[in-house]
Short mmCIF file of C-alpha atoms in Angstrom, two decimals:
data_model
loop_
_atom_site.label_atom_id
_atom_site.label_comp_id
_atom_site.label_asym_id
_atom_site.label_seq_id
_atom_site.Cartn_x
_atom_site.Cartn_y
_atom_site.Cartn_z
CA UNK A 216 109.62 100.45 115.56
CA UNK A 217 107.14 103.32 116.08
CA UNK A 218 103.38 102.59 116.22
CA UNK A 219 101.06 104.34 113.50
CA UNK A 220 97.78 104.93 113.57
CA UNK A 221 95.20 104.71 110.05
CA UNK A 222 91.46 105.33 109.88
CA UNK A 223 89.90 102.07 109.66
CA UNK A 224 88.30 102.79 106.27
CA UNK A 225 87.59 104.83 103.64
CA UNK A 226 85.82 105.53 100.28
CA UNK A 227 86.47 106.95 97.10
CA UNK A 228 85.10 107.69 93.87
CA UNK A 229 86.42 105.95 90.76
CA UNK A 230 88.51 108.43 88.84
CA UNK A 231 89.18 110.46 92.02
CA UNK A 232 92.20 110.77 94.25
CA UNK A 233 92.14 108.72 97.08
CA UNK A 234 94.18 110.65 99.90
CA UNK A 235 95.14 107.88 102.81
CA UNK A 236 96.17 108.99 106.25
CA UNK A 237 98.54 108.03 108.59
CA UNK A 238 99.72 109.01 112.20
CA UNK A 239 103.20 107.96 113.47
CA UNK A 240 104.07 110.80 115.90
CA UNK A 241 106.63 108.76 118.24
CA UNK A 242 108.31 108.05 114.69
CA UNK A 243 112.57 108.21 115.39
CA UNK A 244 115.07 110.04 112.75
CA UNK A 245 116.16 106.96 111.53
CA UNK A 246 112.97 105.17 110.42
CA UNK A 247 111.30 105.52 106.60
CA UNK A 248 107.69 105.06 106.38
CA UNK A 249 106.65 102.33 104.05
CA UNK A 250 103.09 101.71 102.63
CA UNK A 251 101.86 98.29 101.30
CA UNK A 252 98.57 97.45 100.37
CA UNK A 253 96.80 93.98 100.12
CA UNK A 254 94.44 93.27 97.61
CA UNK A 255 91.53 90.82 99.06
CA UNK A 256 92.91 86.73 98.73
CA UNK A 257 96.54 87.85 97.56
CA UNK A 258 100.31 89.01 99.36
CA UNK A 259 101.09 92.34 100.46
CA UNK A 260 102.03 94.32 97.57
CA UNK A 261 104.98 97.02 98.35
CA UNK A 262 104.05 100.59 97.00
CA UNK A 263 106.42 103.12 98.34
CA UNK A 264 108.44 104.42 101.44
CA UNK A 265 110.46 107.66 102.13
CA UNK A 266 112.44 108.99 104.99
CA UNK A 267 111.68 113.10 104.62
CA UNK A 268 111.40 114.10 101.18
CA UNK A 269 108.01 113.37 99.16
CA UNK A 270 107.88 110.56 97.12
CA UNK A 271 106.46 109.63 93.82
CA UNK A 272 106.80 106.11 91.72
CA UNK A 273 104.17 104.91 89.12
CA UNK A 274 102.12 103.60 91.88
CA UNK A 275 101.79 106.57 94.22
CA UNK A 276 102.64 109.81 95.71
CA UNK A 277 103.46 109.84 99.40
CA UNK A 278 103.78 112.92 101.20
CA UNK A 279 105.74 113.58 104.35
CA UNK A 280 105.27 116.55 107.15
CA UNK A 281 107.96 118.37 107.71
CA UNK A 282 107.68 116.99 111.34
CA UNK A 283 107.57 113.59 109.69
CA UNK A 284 104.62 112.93 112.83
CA UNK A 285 102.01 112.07 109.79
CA UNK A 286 102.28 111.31 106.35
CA UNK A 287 99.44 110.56 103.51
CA UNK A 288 99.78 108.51 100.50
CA UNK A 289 98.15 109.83 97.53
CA UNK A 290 96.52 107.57 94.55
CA UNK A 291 96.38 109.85 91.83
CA UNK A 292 92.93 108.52 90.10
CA UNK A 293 91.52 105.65 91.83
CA UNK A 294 90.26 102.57 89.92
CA UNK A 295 88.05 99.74 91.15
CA UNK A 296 91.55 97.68 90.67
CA UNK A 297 92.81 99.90 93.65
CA UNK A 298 90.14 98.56 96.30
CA UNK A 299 92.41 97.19 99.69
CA UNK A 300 93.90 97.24 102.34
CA UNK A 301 96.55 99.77 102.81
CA UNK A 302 99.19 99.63 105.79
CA UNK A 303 101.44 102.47 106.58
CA UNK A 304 104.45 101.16 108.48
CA UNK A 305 107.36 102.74 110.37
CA UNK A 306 110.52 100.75 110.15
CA UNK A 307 114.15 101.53 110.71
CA UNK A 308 115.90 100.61 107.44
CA UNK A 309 118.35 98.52 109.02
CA UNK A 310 115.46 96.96 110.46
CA UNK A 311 114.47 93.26 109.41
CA UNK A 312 111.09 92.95 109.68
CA UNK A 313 107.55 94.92 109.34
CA UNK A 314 104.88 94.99 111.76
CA UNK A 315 101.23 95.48 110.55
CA UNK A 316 98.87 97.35 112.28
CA UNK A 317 94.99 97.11 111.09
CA UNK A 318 95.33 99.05 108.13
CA UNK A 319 92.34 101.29 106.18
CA UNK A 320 90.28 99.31 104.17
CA UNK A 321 89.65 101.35 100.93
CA UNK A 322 86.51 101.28 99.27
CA UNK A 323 86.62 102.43 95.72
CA UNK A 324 83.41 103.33 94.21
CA UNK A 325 81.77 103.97 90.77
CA UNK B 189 112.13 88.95 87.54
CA UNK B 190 110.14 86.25 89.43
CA UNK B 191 108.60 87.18 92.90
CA UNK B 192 108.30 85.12 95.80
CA UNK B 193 106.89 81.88 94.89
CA UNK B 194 104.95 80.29 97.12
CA UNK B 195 102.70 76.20 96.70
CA UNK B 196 100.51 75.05 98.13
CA UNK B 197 98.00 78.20 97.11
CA UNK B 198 95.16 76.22 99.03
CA UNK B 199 95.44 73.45 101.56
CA UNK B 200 91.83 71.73 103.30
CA UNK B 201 93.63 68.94 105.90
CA UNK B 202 91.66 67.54 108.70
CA UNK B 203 92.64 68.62 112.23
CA UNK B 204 95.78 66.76 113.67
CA UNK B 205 96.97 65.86 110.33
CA UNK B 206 100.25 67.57 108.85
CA UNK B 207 100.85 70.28 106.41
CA UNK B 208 103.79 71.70 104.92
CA UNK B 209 104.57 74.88 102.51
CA UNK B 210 107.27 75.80 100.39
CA UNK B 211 108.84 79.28 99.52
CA UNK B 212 111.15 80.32 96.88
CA UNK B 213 112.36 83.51 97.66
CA UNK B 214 113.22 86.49 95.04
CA UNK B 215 116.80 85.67 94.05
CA UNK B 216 119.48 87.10 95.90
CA UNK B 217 117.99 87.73 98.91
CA UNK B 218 119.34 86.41 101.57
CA UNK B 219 116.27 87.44 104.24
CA UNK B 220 113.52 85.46 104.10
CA UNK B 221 110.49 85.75 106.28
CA UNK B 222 107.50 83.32 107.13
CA UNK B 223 104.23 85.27 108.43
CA UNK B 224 100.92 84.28 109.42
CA UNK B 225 97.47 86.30 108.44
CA UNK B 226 94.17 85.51 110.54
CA UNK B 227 91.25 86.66 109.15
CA UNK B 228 90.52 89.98 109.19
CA UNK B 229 94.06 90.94 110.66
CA UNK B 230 97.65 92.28 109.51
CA UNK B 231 99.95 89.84 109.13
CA UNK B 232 102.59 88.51 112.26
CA UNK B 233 106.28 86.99 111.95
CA UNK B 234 106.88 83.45 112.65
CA UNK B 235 110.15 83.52 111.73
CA UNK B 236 113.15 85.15 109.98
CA UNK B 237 116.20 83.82 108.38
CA UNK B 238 119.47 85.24 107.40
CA UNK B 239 120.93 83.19 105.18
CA UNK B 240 120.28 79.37 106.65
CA UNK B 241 120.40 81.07 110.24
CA UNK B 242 117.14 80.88 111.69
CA UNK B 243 117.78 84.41 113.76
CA UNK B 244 114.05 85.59 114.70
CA UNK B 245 111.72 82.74 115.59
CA UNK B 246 109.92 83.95 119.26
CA UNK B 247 106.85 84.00 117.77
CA UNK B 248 107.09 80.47 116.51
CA UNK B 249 105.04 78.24 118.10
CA UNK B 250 107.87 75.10 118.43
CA UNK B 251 105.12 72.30 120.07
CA UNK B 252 103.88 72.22 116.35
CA UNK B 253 105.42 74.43 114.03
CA UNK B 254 108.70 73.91 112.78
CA UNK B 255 110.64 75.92 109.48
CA UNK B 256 113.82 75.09 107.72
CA UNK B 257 115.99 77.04 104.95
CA UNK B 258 118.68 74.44 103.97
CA UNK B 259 121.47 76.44 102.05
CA UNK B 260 119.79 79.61 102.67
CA UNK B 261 117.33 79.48 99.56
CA UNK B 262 113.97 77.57 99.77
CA UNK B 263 112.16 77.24 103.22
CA UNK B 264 109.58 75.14 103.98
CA UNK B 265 107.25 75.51 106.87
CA UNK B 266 105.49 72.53 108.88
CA UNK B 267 102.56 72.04 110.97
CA UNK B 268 102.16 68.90 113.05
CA UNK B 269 100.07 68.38 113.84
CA UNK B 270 97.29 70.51 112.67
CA UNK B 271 94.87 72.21 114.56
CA UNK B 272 91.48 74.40 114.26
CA UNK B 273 93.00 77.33 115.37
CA UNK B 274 95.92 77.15 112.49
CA UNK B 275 93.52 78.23 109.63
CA UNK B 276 95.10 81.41 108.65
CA UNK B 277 97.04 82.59 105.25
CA UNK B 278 100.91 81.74 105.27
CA UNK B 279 102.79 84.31 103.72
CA UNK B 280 106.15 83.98 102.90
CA UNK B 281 108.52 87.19 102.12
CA UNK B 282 111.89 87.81 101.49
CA UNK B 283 114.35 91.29 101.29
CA UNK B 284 117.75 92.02 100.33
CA UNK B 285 120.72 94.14 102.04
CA UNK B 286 121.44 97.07 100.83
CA UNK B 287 119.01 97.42 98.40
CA UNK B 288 116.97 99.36 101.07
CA UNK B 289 116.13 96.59 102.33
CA UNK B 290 112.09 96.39 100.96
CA UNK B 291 110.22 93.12 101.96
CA UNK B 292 108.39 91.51 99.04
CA UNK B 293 105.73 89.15 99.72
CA UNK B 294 104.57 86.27 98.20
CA UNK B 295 100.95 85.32 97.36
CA UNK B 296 100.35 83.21 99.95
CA UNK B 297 99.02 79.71 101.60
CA UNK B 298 95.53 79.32 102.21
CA UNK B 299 95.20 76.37 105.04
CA UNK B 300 91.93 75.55 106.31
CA UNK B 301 91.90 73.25 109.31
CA UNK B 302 88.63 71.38 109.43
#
């Protein structure tokens, strides 16, 4: 699976949209970008993932370059609830199993 | 519907003693995934079953660590014995075919080796 690449953290303000990065240039035609986020002391928590086309689900928004090299997912108004850990993975959807980088830590602020 | 249901949620054992976890997996799926969190990291596979079939487990280290999925539902996950180095959060995760194949994630073991 193809490598990605986050900034390490991040801030926003509370009520704001918090715009989250990611990097997977080597990414292959095959392989959807997922995004999970972990909330400090529980499990991953799924969000979204798309192959091309934008996404949107009550959670998120994720958008998708046309190149599909980079890809940002978009929290529409950020609450102190949404302060985490989000990973941006590249997987093949045939594929059986993620694998994490470091993740940005998100910092959201009143 | 019920997530992936994971117990102990916090386990203190002294170093060189055993530990074991359970999972319940989402039902239906048939993958089912044990991971391992160090602090401060992403999570790593340990394992991966299909069914019963244990069909990933490189990463498992088999001096100590051993998993089992008897009729490809629960798993449970052993350490013996226990060491320093094992304190990390066991996560346990499970996915579906064909259902595009998203991996849901339980909550979570806290083990603390001390």
């Amino acid at each position: 699976d193809a490598k990605t690449t986050q900034p390490t953290s991040m801030d926003c303000a509370e009520g704001r949209a918090a715009n989250l990065p990611c990097n997977h240039s080597t990414i292959s035609g095959n392989e959807y970008v997922y995004w999970y986020r972990q909330i400090h002391s529980q499990g991953p928590q799924y969000i979204i993932h798309g192959l091309k086309n934008n996404e949107t689900n009550e959670m998120a928004s994720l958008i998708i370059t046309e190149d599909r090299k980079s890809s940002t997912l978009i929290l529409p108004h950020a609450t102190l609830r949404d302060t985490a850990v989000y990973y941006c993975i590249v997987k093949d959807n045939a594929g059986n199993m993620l694998t994490f980088g470091g993740g940005t830590r998100l910092m959201v602020k009143p | 519907e019920a997530g992936v249901v994971q117990s102990p949620r916090y386990k203190i054992i002294e170093k060189k003693q055993p530990v074991a976890f359970w999972c319940n997996p989402i039902s239906g799926h048939n993958t089912l995934y044990w991971y391992r969190q160090n602090l401060g990291q992403g999570p790593e596979l340990l394992i991966r079953y299909e069914n019963e079939e244990a069909v990933d487990d490189s990463q498992l280290p088999k001096d100590r660590f051993s998993a089992e999925r008897l009729k490809g539902v629960d798993s449970t996950l052993k350490i013996q014995p226990a060491e320093l180095g094992d304190s990390a959060v066991y996560l346990c995760a499970s996915s579906q075919r064909g259902s595009g194949n998203t991996i849901y994630f339980g909550e979570g073991s806290w083990l603390t080796v001390v």
